[in-house]
mmCIF file of C-alpha atoms in Angstrom:
data_model
loop_
_atom_site.group_PDB
_atom_site.id
_atom_site.type_symbol
_atom_site.label_atom_id
_atom_site.label_comp_id
_atom_site.label_asym_id
_atom_site.label_seq_id
_atom_site.Cartn_x
_atom_site.Cartn_y
_atom_site.Cartn_z
ATOM 1 C CA MET A 1 -35.827 13.900 29.664
ATOM 2 C CA VAL A 2 -32.206 13.302 29.260
ATOM 3 C CA PRO A 3 -32.700 9.677 27.272
ATOM 4 C CA TYR A 4 -34.979 11.588 24.768
ATOM 5 C CA PHE A 5 -33.016 14.010 23.628
ATOM 6 C CA SER A 6 -30.312 12.230 23.403
ATOM 7 C CA ILE A 7 -31.402 9.953 21.717
ATOM 8 C CA LEU A 8 -32.583 12.633 19.080
ATOM 9 C CA GLY A 9 -28.986 14.068 18.861
ATOM 10 C CA LEU A 10 -28.093 10.301 17.852
ATOM 11 C CA THR A 11 -30.966 10.288 15.233
ATOM 12 C CA LEU A 12 -29.635 13.175 13.558
ATOM 13 C CA ILE A 13 -26.021 12.441 13.659
ATOM 14 C CA ILE A 14 -26.260 9.507 11.729
ATOM 15 C CA ALA A 15 -29.447 10.868 9.369
ATOM 16 C CA LEU A 16 -27.006 14.011 8.784
ATOM 17 C CA VAL A 17 -24.386 11.437 7.983
ATOM 18 C CA ASN A 18 -26.665 9.566 5.489
ATOM 19 C CA ASP A 19 -28.452 12.844 4.002
ATOM 20 C CA PHE A 20 -24.360 14.024 2.936
ATOM 21 C CA PHE A 21 -23.728 10.644 1.212
ATOM 22 C CA TYR A 22 -27.518 10.281 0.124
ATOM 23 C CA THR A 23 -26.212 10.979 -3.814
ATOM 24 C CA ARG A 24 -23.958 7.723 -3.244
ATOM 25 C CA LYS A 25 -25.224 3.653 -4.144
ATOM 26 C CA PHE A 26 -24.841 2.286 -1.038
ATOM 27 C CA ALA A 27 -27.134 5.506 0.911
ATOM 28 C CA LYS A 28 -30.115 4.898 -2.115
ATOM 29 C CA ASN A 29 -31.036 1.405 -0.487
ATOM 30 C CA ILE A 30 -34.379 2.252 1.061
ATOM 31 C CA LEU A 31 -35.002 -0.721 3.359
ATOM 32 C CA VAL A 32 -31.922 -0.471 4.564
ATOM 33 C CA ASN A 33 -30.936 2.669 5.211
ATOM 34 C CA SER A 34 -34.755 2.996 6.710
ATOM 35 C CA ILE A 35 -33.835 0.207 9.671
ATOM 36 C CA ILE A 36 -30.238 2.084 9.971
ATOM 37 C CA LEU A 37 -32.148 4.962 10.785
ATOM 38 C CA ALA A 38 -34.730 3.668 12.618
ATOM 39 C CA LEU A 39 -32.944 2.037 15.063
ATOM 40 C CA PRO A 40 -31.983 4.494 17.879
ATOM 41 C CA MET A 41 -35.475 5.672 18.568
ATOM 42 C CA ALA A 42 -36.628 1.963 17.893
ATOM 43 C CA ILE A 43 -34.191 0.755 20.662
ATOM 44 C CA LEU A 44 -35.396 3.733 23.499
ATOM 45 C CA ALA A 45 -38.879 2.279 22.632
ATOM 46 C CA GLY A 46 -38.062 -1.505 22.860
ATOM 47 C CA LEU A 47 -35.924 -0.950 26.247
ATOM 48 C CA ARG A 48 -38.936 1.308 28.156
ATOM 49 C CA THR A 49 -40.738 0.004 30.549
ATOM 50 C CA THR A 50 -44.982 -1.357 30.366
ATOM 51 C CA ASN A 51 -45.250 1.958 33.473
ATOM 52 C CA ILE A 52 -44.444 4.547 29.965
ATOM 53 C CA GLY A 53 -47.451 4.933 27.522
ATOM 54 C CA THR A 54 -51.039 4.312 28.457
ATOM 55 C CA ASP A 55 -51.900 1.751 25.836
ATOM 56 C CA ILE A 56 -49.624 -0.640 26.838
ATOM 57 C CA GLN A 57 -51.220 -1.603 30.307
ATOM 58 C CA VAL A 58 -55.043 -0.978 28.025
ATOM 59 C CA TYR A 59 -54.665 -3.591 25.548
ATOM 60 C CA GLY A 60 -50.471 -3.777 25.097
ATOM 61 C CA LEU A 61 -49.692 -6.169 27.587
ATOM 62 C CA GLY A 62 -52.715 -8.316 27.471
ATOM 63 C CA GLU A 63 -53.122 -8.934 24.030
ATOM 64 C CA PHE A 64 -49.102 -10.299 24.022
ATOM 65 C CA ASN A 65 -49.806 -12.086 27.076
ATOM 66 C CA ILE A 66 -52.624 -14.110 25.327
ATOM 67 C CA ALA A 67 -50.072 -14.704 22.039
ATOM 68 C CA THR A 68 -48.063 -15.921 24.641
ATOM 69 C CA PHE A 69 -50.125 -18.556 26.053
ATOM 70 C CA SER A 70 -52.124 -19.371 22.845
ATOM 71 C CA GLY A 71 -51.945 -22.739 20.926
ATOM 72 C CA SER A 72 -52.830 -21.652 17.971
ATOM 73 C CA LEU A 73 -53.867 -18.888 15.729
ATOM 74 C CA THR A 74 -57.261 -19.539 15.511
ATOM 75 C CA ALA A 75 -58.172 -19.339 19.270
ATOM 76 C CA TYR A 76 -55.789 -16.132 19.657
ATOM 77 C CA LEU A 77 -57.559 -14.279 17.249
ATOM 78 C CA GLN A 78 -61.311 -15.572 18.658
ATOM 79 C CA SER A 79 -60.009 -14.181 22.356
ATOM 80 C CA ILE A 80 -58.207 -10.921 20.909
ATOM 81 C CA LYS A 81 -61.552 -10.369 19.412
ATOM 82 C CA MET A 82 -63.695 -10.864 22.250
ATOM 83 C CA HIS A 83 -61.177 -8.999 24.772
ATOM 84 C CA TYR A 84 -59.961 -6.120 22.774
ATOM 85 C CA GLY A 85 -61.232 -6.191 18.974
ATOM 86 C CA THR A 86 -57.821 -4.830 17.745
ATOM 87 C CA GLU A 87 -56.924 -4.935 14.258
ATOM 88 C CA THR A 88 -55.739 -8.274 12.213
ATOM 89 C CA LEU A 89 -52.178 -6.844 11.360
ATOM 90 C CA TYR A 90 -51.504 -6.266 15.023
ATOM 91 C CA SER A 91 -53.278 -9.328 16.031
ATOM 92 C CA LEU A 92 -50.948 -10.685 13.678
ATOM 93 C CA LEU A 93 -47.418 -8.923 14.891
ATOM 94 C CA ASN A 94 -48.455 -10.030 18.823
ATOM 95 C CA TYR A 95 -49.105 -13.644 17.551
ATOM 96 C CA SER A 96 -45.510 -14.045 15.325
ATOM 97 C CA VAL A 97 -43.161 -12.300 17.682
ATOM 98 C CA ALA A 98 -44.494 -14.457 21.181
ATOM 99 C CA LYS A 99 -44.201 -17.454 19.004
ATOM 100 C CA PHE A 100 -39.962 -17.322 19.432
ATOM 101 C CA THR A 101 -39.878 -14.819 22.808
ATOM 102 C CA ASN A 102 -42.412 -13.873 25.791
ATOM 103 C CA ASN A 103 -40.605 -10.519 26.314
ATOM 104 C CA ILE A 104 -42.999 -7.869 25.614
ATOM 105 C CA ASN A 105 -39.508 -5.623 25.428
ATOM 106 C CA ILE A 106 -38.778 -7.541 22.171
ATOM 107 C CA PHE A 107 -42.088 -7.013 20.583
ATOM 108 C CA LEU A 108 -42.462 -2.905 21.349
ATOM 109 C CA PHE A 109 -38.655 -2.598 19.793
ATOM 110 C CA ILE A 110 -39.757 -4.838 16.841
ATOM 111 C CA LEU A 111 -43.048 -2.147 16.537
ATOM 112 C CA SER A 112 -41.423 0.822 16.795
ATOM 113 C CA LEU A 113 -39.254 -0.463 14.422
ATOM 114 C CA ILE A 114 -41.601 -0.857 11.904
ATOM 115 C CA THR A 115 -43.394 2.161 12.813
ATOM 116 C CA ILE A 116 -40.232 4.632 12.427
ATOM 117 C CA ALA A 117 -38.655 2.425 9.312
ATOM 118 C CA PHE A 118 -42.093 3.337 7.412
ATOM 119 C CA PHE A 119 -41.910 7.062 7.988
ATOM 120 C CA VAL A 120 -38.213 6.978 7.412
ATOM 121 C CA ALA A 121 -38.731 5.302 3.929
ATOM 122 C CA GLY A 122 -41.633 8.344 3.183
ATOM 123 C CA ALA A 123 -38.806 10.615 4.328
ATOM 124 C CA LEU A 124 -35.936 9.455 1.607
ATOM 125 C CA LEU A 125 -38.575 9.212 -0.624
ATOM 126 C CA PHE A 126 -39.442 12.802 -0.427
ATOM 127 C CA ARG A 127 -35.734 13.821 -0.129
ATOM 128 C CA LYS A 128 -35.100 12.158 -3.522
ATOM 129 C CA LYS A 129 -38.213 14.461 -5.135
ATOM 130 C CA PHE A 130 -37.761 17.230 -3.377
ATOM 131 C CA GLU A 131 -34.443 17.633 -1.876
ATOM 132 C CA ILE A 132 -35.851 17.847 1.570
ATOM 133 C CA PRO A 133 -32.865 16.591 4.121
ATOM 134 C CA VAL A 134 -34.295 13.678 6.238
ATOM 135 C CA TRP A 135 -32.575 15.003 9.147
ATOM 136 C CA ILE A 136 -35.024 17.507 9.522
ATOM 137 C CA GLN A 137 -38.412 15.370 8.836
ATOM 138 C CA LEU A 138 -36.526 13.305 11.566
ATOM 139 C CA SER A 139 -36.716 16.003 13.750
ATOM 140 C CA VAL A 140 -40.205 16.725 12.723
ATOM 141 C CA PHE A 141 -41.512 13.607 13.334
ATOM 142 C CA TRP A 142 -39.651 13.026 16.804
ATOM 143 C CA GLY A 143 -41.486 16.198 18.198
ATOM 144 C CA LEU A 144 -44.499 15.507 17.130
ATOM 145 C CA ILE A 145 -44.841 11.984 16.608
ATOM 146 C CA TYR A 146 -42.645 9.987 18.277
ATOM 147 C CA GLY A 147 -44.081 10.332 22.442
ATOM 148 C CA ASN A 148 -47.803 9.146 20.694
ATOM 149 C CA SER A 149 -45.404 6.229 19.381
ATOM 150 C CA LEU A 150 -45.047 5.063 23.037
ATOM 151 C CA ASN A 151 -48.654 5.327 23.657
ATOM 152 C CA ILE A 152 -50.775 5.239 20.839
ATOM 153 C CA MET A 153 -49.187 2.217 19.405
ATOM 154 C CA ARG A 154 -51.305 1.029 16.557
ATOM 155 C CA GLN A 155 -52.550 4.281 15.232
ATOM 156 C CA THR A 156 -49.124 5.698 15.048
ATOM 157 C CA VAL A 157 -47.523 2.467 12.547
ATOM 158 C CA ALA A 158 -50.512 3.397 10.331
ATOM 159 C CA MET A 159 -49.642 7.016 10.396
ATOM 160 C CA SER A 160 -45.986 6.315 9.159
ATOM 161 C CA ILE A 161 -47.418 3.817 6.686
ATOM 162 C CA VAL A 162 -49.204 6.717 5.208
ATOM 163 C CA TYR A 163 -46.559 8.698 5.471
ATOM 164 C CA PHE A 164 -44.892 6.555 2.997
ATOM 165 C CA ALA A 165 -48.018 5.705 1.075
ATOM 166 C CA VAL A 166 -47.938 9.590 0.236
ATOM 167 C CA ALA A 167 -44.806 9.849 -0.841
ATOM 168 C CA GLU A 168 -44.702 6.744 -2.723
ATOM 169 C CA LEU A 169 -48.218 8.714 -4.914
ATOM 170 C CA VAL A 170 -46.319 12.260 -5.238
ATOM 171 C CA ASN A 171 -43.589 10.412 -6.439
ATOM 172 C CA GLY A 172 -44.947 9.603 -9.496
ATOM 173 C CA GLN A 173 -44.164 6.396 -10.860
ATOM 174 C CA LYS A 174 -46.599 4.052 -13.248
ATOM 175 C CA TRP A 175 -47.675 1.477 -10.207
ATOM 176 C CA ASN A 176 -47.676 4.708 -7.428
ATOM 177 C CA ARG A 177 -51.728 4.329 -7.179
ATOM 178 C CA LEU A 178 -51.808 0.909 -6.657
ATOM 179 C CA MET A 179 -49.239 0.924 -4.762
ATOM 180 C CA PHE A 180 -50.724 3.963 -2.528
ATOM 181 C CA PHE A 181 -53.543 1.574 -1.889
ATOM 182 C CA ILE A 182 -52.183 -1.222 -1.296
ATOM 183 C CA LEU A 183 -50.507 0.674 1.751
ATOM 184 C CA ILE A 184 -53.646 2.318 2.660
ATOM 185 C CA ALA A 185 -55.498 -1.362 3.013
ATOM 186 C CA ALA A 186 -51.889 -2.124 5.483
ATOM 187 C CA ALA A 187 -51.903 0.552 7.587
ATOM 188 C CA SER A 188 -55.698 0.162 8.455
ATOM 189 C CA GLY A 189 -54.792 -3.562 9.152
ATOM 190 C CA PHE A 190 -53.193 -1.696 12.582
ATOM 191 C CA HIS A 191 -55.407 1.297 12.904
ATOM 192 C CA ARG A 192 -58.876 0.960 10.684
ATOM 193 C CA THR A 193 -59.588 5.265 11.297
ATOM 194 C CA ALA A 194 -55.505 4.795 8.503
ATOM 195 C CA LEU A 195 -59.303 4.578 5.841
ATOM 196 C CA ILE A 196 -59.356 8.011 6.225
ATOM 197 C CA ALA A 197 -56.067 8.525 3.989
ATOM 198 C CA ILE A 198 -58.700 8.165 1.025
ATOM 199 C CA ALA A 199 -58.772 11.819 1.235
ATOM 200 C CA PHE A 200 -54.777 12.235 0.149
ATOM 201 C CA TYR A 201 -55.915 10.341 -2.858
ATOM 202 C CA VAL A 202 -58.836 12.572 -3.522
ATOM 203 C CA ILE A 203 -57.324 15.774 -2.561
ATOM 204 C CA TYR A 204 -53.856 15.069 -5.254
ATOM 205 C CA GLU A 205 -56.027 13.774 -8.021
ATOM 206 C CA TYR A 206 -58.678 16.973 -7.362
ATOM 207 C CA VAL A 207 -55.606 19.309 -7.536
ATOM 208 C CA GLN A 208 -53.650 17.386 -10.674
ATOM 209 C CA LYS A 209 -56.395 18.666 -12.368
ATOM 210 C CA VAL A 210 -57.454 22.473 -10.936
ATOM 211 C CA THR A 211 -54.069 23.405 -10.928
ATOM 212 C CA ASP A 212 -53.428 22.715 -14.787
ATOM 213 C CA LYS A 213 -55.332 26.364 -15.192
ATOM 214 C CA ALA A 214 -52.664 27.732 -12.170
ATOM 215 C CA LYS A 215 -55.424 28.634 -10.435
ATOM 216 C CA PHE A 216 -56.179 28.398 -6.864
ATOM 217 C CA SER A 217 -59.605 29.178 -4.887
ATOM 218 C CA LEU A 218 -61.498 28.562 -2.001
ATOM 219 C CA GLN A 219 -63.628 25.569 -3.526
ATOM 220 C CA ILE A 220 -60.550 23.748 -3.413
ATOM 221 C CA VAL A 221 -60.269 23.908 0.122
ATOM 222 C CA ILE A 222 -64.727 23.091 0.092
ATOM 223 C CA VAL A 223 -64.016 19.961 -1.464
ATOM 224 C CA VAL A 224 -61.218 19.237 0.458
ATOM 225 C CA ILE A 225 -63.323 19.184 3.697
ATOM 226 C CA LEU A 226 -66.855 18.286 2.157
ATOM 227 C CA THR A 227 -64.218 15.145 0.905
ATOM 228 C CA LEU A 228 -62.809 14.778 4.490
ATOM 229 C CA ILE A 229 -66.040 15.004 6.509
ATOM 230 C CA SER A 230 -67.907 12.723 4.111
ATOM 231 C CA ILE A 231 -65.378 9.804 4.031
ATOM 232 C CA VAL A 232 -65.347 9.865 7.928
ATOM 233 C CA LEU A 233 -68.863 9.963 8.146
ATOM 234 C CA GLY A 234 -69.056 7.145 5.434
ATOM 235 C CA ILE A 235 -67.002 5.096 7.336
ATOM 236 C CA PHE A 236 -68.542 5.192 10.811
ATOM 237 C CA ILE A 237 -72.311 4.523 9.332
ATOM 238 C CA ILE A 238 -71.452 2.248 7.104
ATOM 239 C CA ASN A 239 -70.061 -0.128 9.696
ATOM 240 C CA LYS A 240 -72.217 0.800 12.453
ATOM 241 C CA LEU A 241 -75.038 -0.736 9.936
ATOM 242 C CA LEU A 242 -73.070 -3.624 9.041
ATOM 243 C CA GLY A 243 -72.796 -3.722 13.433
ATOM 244 C CA THR A 244 -69.131 -4.883 13.101
ATOM 245 C CA SER A 245 -66.742 -4.345 16.129
ATOM 246 C CA PHE A 246 -65.555 -1.525 14.801
ATOM 247 C CA ALA A 247 -68.876 0.207 15.099
ATOM 248 C CA LEU A 248 -69.366 -1.030 18.646
ATOM 249 C CA LYS A 249 -65.925 1.146 19.224
ATOM 250 C CA TYR A 250 -66.033 3.486 16.713
ATOM 251 C CA GLY A 251 -70.373 4.329 17.102
ATOM 252 C CA GLN A 252 -69.451 5.861 20.288
ATOM 253 C CA TYR A 253 -68.313 8.741 18.748
ATOM 254 C CA ILE A 254 -71.045 9.870 16.828
ATOM 255 C CA GLU A 255 -73.175 9.018 20.250
ATOM 256 C CA GLY A 256 -70.598 11.440 22.184
ATOM 257 C CA THR A 257 -69.970 8.940 24.651
ATOM 258 C CA ASN A 258 -65.990 8.311 23.646
ATOM 259 C CA TRP A 259 -63.694 9.825 26.264
ATOM 260 C CA LEU A 260 -62.291 11.505 23.340
ATOM 261 C CA ASN A 261 -65.232 13.589 22.883
ATOM 262 C CA GLN A 262 -65.329 14.279 26.000
ATOM 263 C CA THR A 263 -61.619 15.613 26.722
ATOM 264 C CA SER A 264 -60.452 19.277 25.335
ATOM 265 C CA LEU A 265 -57.022 21.243 25.149
ATOM 266 C CA SER A 266 -56.338 24.265 26.571
ATOM 267 C CA TRP A 267 -56.422 27.354 23.119
ATOM 268 C CA SER A 268 -52.695 27.770 24.871
ATOM 269 C CA ARG A 269 -51.814 24.025 24.001
ATOM 270 C CA VAL A 270 -53.313 24.150 21.271
ATOM 271 C CA LEU A 271 -51.599 27.396 20.041
ATOM 272 C CA MET A 272 -48.192 26.069 20.790
ATOM 273 C CA LEU A 273 -48.554 22.955 18.566
ATOM 274 C CA THR A 274 -50.033 25.067 15.730
ATOM 275 C CA ALA A 275 -47.716 28.106 15.878
ATOM 276 C CA MET A 276 -45.388 25.998 13.237
ATOM 277 C CA PRO A 277 -48.287 25.271 10.943
ATOM 278 C CA ILE A 278 -50.187 28.532 10.513
ATOM 279 C CA ILE A 279 -46.524 30.258 9.950
ATOM 280 C CA THR A 280 -46.174 27.891 6.810
ATOM 281 C CA PHE A 281 -49.598 28.348 5.625
ATOM 282 C CA VAL A 282 -49.338 31.664 6.016
ATOM 283 C CA LEU A 283 -45.711 31.901 3.720
ATOM 284 C CA LEU A 284 -47.604 29.412 1.074
ATOM 285 C CA LEU A 285 -50.591 31.454 0.825
ATOM 286 C CA VAL A 286 -48.888 34.867 0.560
ATOM 287 C CA ASP A 287 -46.353 33.295 -1.778
ATOM 288 C CA ILE A 288 -47.372 30.544 -3.665
ATOM 289 C CA ASN A 289 -48.472 32.852 -6.608
ATOM 290 C CA LYS A 290 -45.304 33.570 -6.921
ATOM 291 C CA ILE A 291 -44.033 30.442 -8.030
ATOM 292 C CA THR A 292 -43.827 29.883 -11.994
ATOM 293 C CA ASN A 293 -43.346 26.428 -12.304
ATOM 294 C CA GLN A 294 -46.485 24.645 -12.002
ATOM 295 C CA GLU A 295 -45.404 20.883 -10.995
ATOM 296 C CA GLU A 296 -44.115 23.012 -7.769
ATOM 297 C CA LYS A 297 -47.162 24.827 -7.541
ATOM 298 C CA LYS A 298 -49.428 21.485 -7.375
ATOM 299 C CA TYR A 299 -47.149 20.086 -5.077
ATOM 300 C CA LEU A 300 -47.305 23.183 -2.821
ATOM 301 C CA ILE A 301 -51.158 23.469 -3.082
ATOM 302 C CA PHE A 302 -51.406 19.843 -2.626
ATOM 303 C CA PHE A 303 -49.345 20.051 0.920
ATOM 304 C CA LEU A 304 -51.577 23.225 2.187
ATOM 305 C CA LEU A 305 -54.742 21.733 1.588
ATOM 306 C CA VAL A 306 -53.139 18.735 3.552
ATOM 307 C CA LEU A 307 -52.328 21.555 5.858
ATOM 308 C CA VAL A 308 -55.550 23.568 6.188
ATOM 309 C CA ILE A 309 -57.235 20.106 7.433
ATOM 310 C CA ASP A 310 -54.413 19.745 9.784
ATOM 311 C CA LEU A 311 -54.844 23.409 11.431
ATOM 312 C CA ILE A 312 -59.112 22.564 11.369
ATOM 313 C CA THR A 313 -58.776 19.151 13.503
ATOM 314 C CA GLN A 314 -55.834 20.650 15.634
ATOM 315 C CA PHE A 315 -58.309 23.286 16.999
ATOM 316 C CA SER A 316 -60.938 21.150 17.168
ATOM 317 C CA ALA A 317 -58.995 19.938 20.166
ATOM 318 C CA VAL A 318 -60.536 23.019 22.263
ATOM 319 C CA SER A 319 -64.026 21.146 22.187
ATOM 320 C CA GLY A 320 -63.008 17.115 22.077
ATOM 321 C CA LYS A 321 -60.194 15.506 20.849
ATOM 322 C CA LEU A 322 -61.816 13.006 18.404
ATOM 323 C CA LEU A 323 -60.834 15.300 14.986
ATOM 324 C CA SER A 324 -57.581 16.448 16.446
ATOM 325 C CA ARG A 325 -56.630 11.848 17.041
ATOM 326 C CA LEU A 326 -58.186 11.178 13.313
ATOM 327 C CA GLY A 327 -56.133 14.465 12.257
ATOM 328 C CA LEU A 328 -52.698 12.949 13.782
ATOM 329 C CA TYR A 329 -52.702 11.648 10.004
ATOM 330 C CA PHE A 330 -52.235 15.000 8.444
ATOM 331 C CA VAL A 331 -50.076 16.449 11.036
ATOM 332 C CA ILE A 332 -47.492 14.214 10.247
ATOM 333 C CA PHE A 333 -46.657 15.751 6.827
ATOM 334 C CA GLU A 334 -45.694 18.849 8.612
ATOM 335 C CA ALA A 335 -42.594 17.090 8.515
ATOM 336 C CA VAL A 336 -42.496 17.282 4.747
ATOM 337 C CA THR A 337 -44.455 20.722 4.533
ATOM 338 C CA THR A 338 -42.672 23.193 6.495
ATOM 339 C CA PRO A 339 -39.394 22.271 5.289
ATOM 340 C CA LEU A 340 -40.824 22.135 1.838
ATOM 341 C CA THR A 341 -41.714 25.344 2.217
ATOM 342 C CA LEU A 342 -38.738 27.391 2.999
ATOM 343 C CA ARG A 343 -37.091 25.054 0.478
ATOM 344 C CA TYR A 344 -39.004 26.639 -2.026
ATOM 345 C CA LEU A 345 -39.076 30.434 -0.529
ATOM 346 C CA LEU A 346 -36.286 31.085 1.297
ATOM 347 C CA GLN A 347 -32.287 31.575 0.270
ATOM 348 C CA LYS A 348 -30.163 28.444 0.563
ATOM 349 C CA ASN A 349 -28.303 30.440 4.129
ATOM 350 C CA SER A 350 -31.784 31.552 4.853
ATOM 351 C CA LYS A 351 -33.419 27.959 4.627
ATOM 352 C CA PHE A 352 -30.966 26.228 6.319
ATOM 353 C CA VAL A 353 -31.415 29.332 9.738
ATOM 354 C CA GLY A 354 -35.020 28.171 8.881
ATOM 355 C CA TYR A 355 -34.605 24.465 9.688
ATOM 356 C CA ILE A 356 -32.500 25.502 13.071
ATOM 357 C CA VAL A 357 -35.228 26.962 14.064
ATOM 358 C CA ILE A 358 -37.699 24.264 13.067
ATOM 359 C CA LEU A 359 -35.511 21.812 14.801
ATOM 360 C CA ILE A 360 -35.405 24.436 17.925
ATOM 361 C CA TYR A 361 -39.303 24.740 17.849
ATOM 362 C CA MET A 362 -39.836 20.712 17.767
ATOM 363 C CA MET A 363 -37.388 20.285 20.725
ATOM 364 C CA PHE A 364 -39.601 23.282 22.970
ATOM 365 C CA VAL A 365 -42.863 21.066 21.654
ATOM 366 C CA PHE A 366 -41.470 17.658 22.531
ATOM 367 C CA TYR A 367 -40.447 19.115 25.894
ATOM 368 C CA SER A 368 -43.409 21.094 26.867
ATOM 369 C CA VAL A 369 -46.426 18.297 25.842
ATOM 370 C CA THR A 370 -43.782 15.260 27.498
ATOM 371 C CA LYS A 371 -43.240 17.411 30.505
ATOM 372 C CA SER A 372 -46.734 18.155 31.114
ATOM 373 C CA GLY A 373 -47.560 14.319 31.401
ATOM 374 C CA SER A 374 -48.691 13.276 28.157
ATOM 375 C CA GLY A 375 -49.814 9.624 27.079
ATOM 376 C CA GLU A 376 -47.540 9.084 30.347
ATOM 377 C CA ILE A 377 -44.544 8.756 28.984
ATOM 378 C CA TYR A 378 -42.451 11.422 31.445
ATOM 379 C CA PRO A 379 -40.101 10.500 33.437
ATOM 380 C CA TYR A 380 -39.100 7.639 31.026
ATOM 381 C CA GLN A 381 -38.238 4.526 32.694
ATOM 382 C CA TRP A 382 -36.092 1.562 31.428
ATOM 383 C CA ILE A 383 -35.523 -2.392 32.003
ATOM 384 C CA LEU A 384 -31.908 -1.585 32.553
ATOM 385 C CA GLY A 385 -32.940 -0.026 36.111
#
């Protein structure tokens, strides 16, 4: 467990320095700062052996080997479609890296760097918009998502791109809506389930209109949940009718034959994972009407509704992991929702104490989940012996 906690410590030090200097010109470059902040975790991910994470054995190593020995891109893509059916951007990244090295650890490093850098880019935008320190967002990412990124590699890339896309959306630039959909398209190029992120746009636009009247009602929650269900079922049904490779794989979800439908989590595990979002939900629900600034209230309601879907999907894990797996696109936003709630509802000193409590909770969650054997990332093994 030492490598994971050590890399958290190093990342937090770099993030704290970045937060301290973020008003300076050199600290405003999103690309450069995203890469710098992502490097420690990406290096640890790149140095791991292929025994760490189950998906490396399922498709990661095999697909990279095919890319290494493939003489043409067309032949490679045909082979991948036949053997694995993974998404195009992920396959192209494999092929591109394999053309200059046959070392899969370099590919794992690059993939992890892309994953974490997109998250950090979103964190930097949320800091700009809401003054939420990057270090606390990275703490939540490390606690909830980093372990998954060593296992479910494709989906976590997509999740991080979605995080960045939503950060772009709420920052309110004139072109942010177009950029949002471009980023979602890119995310779906790594994992098709990223199309579920359209729900964020629907929620955001709906909240912008409804909260002009400064009202929050059960109607909003119902609309959000129905929208989410419609999008998920729509994706599955359309692709099933088209008879695509997507349907062949994800049609199992509807039929109930996929392992995600047949495995579940215990109540104790679910309650451990949902303790922080439940507390956040209660705080928001009780105190949201005390906020008089309507712009601030809009954003809080938006993240509150995202949190509702997060909790619903996590609690569904007691009867199957399908919805909880899709719900990871909402879970990742705990990195902004909880700190944002503390920022608005607590005084300055109390807010910092709240951040420390979040950090301790994330360390506990990471330790408990990782030590349990989830994702087969413990004990950590690296190529340096």
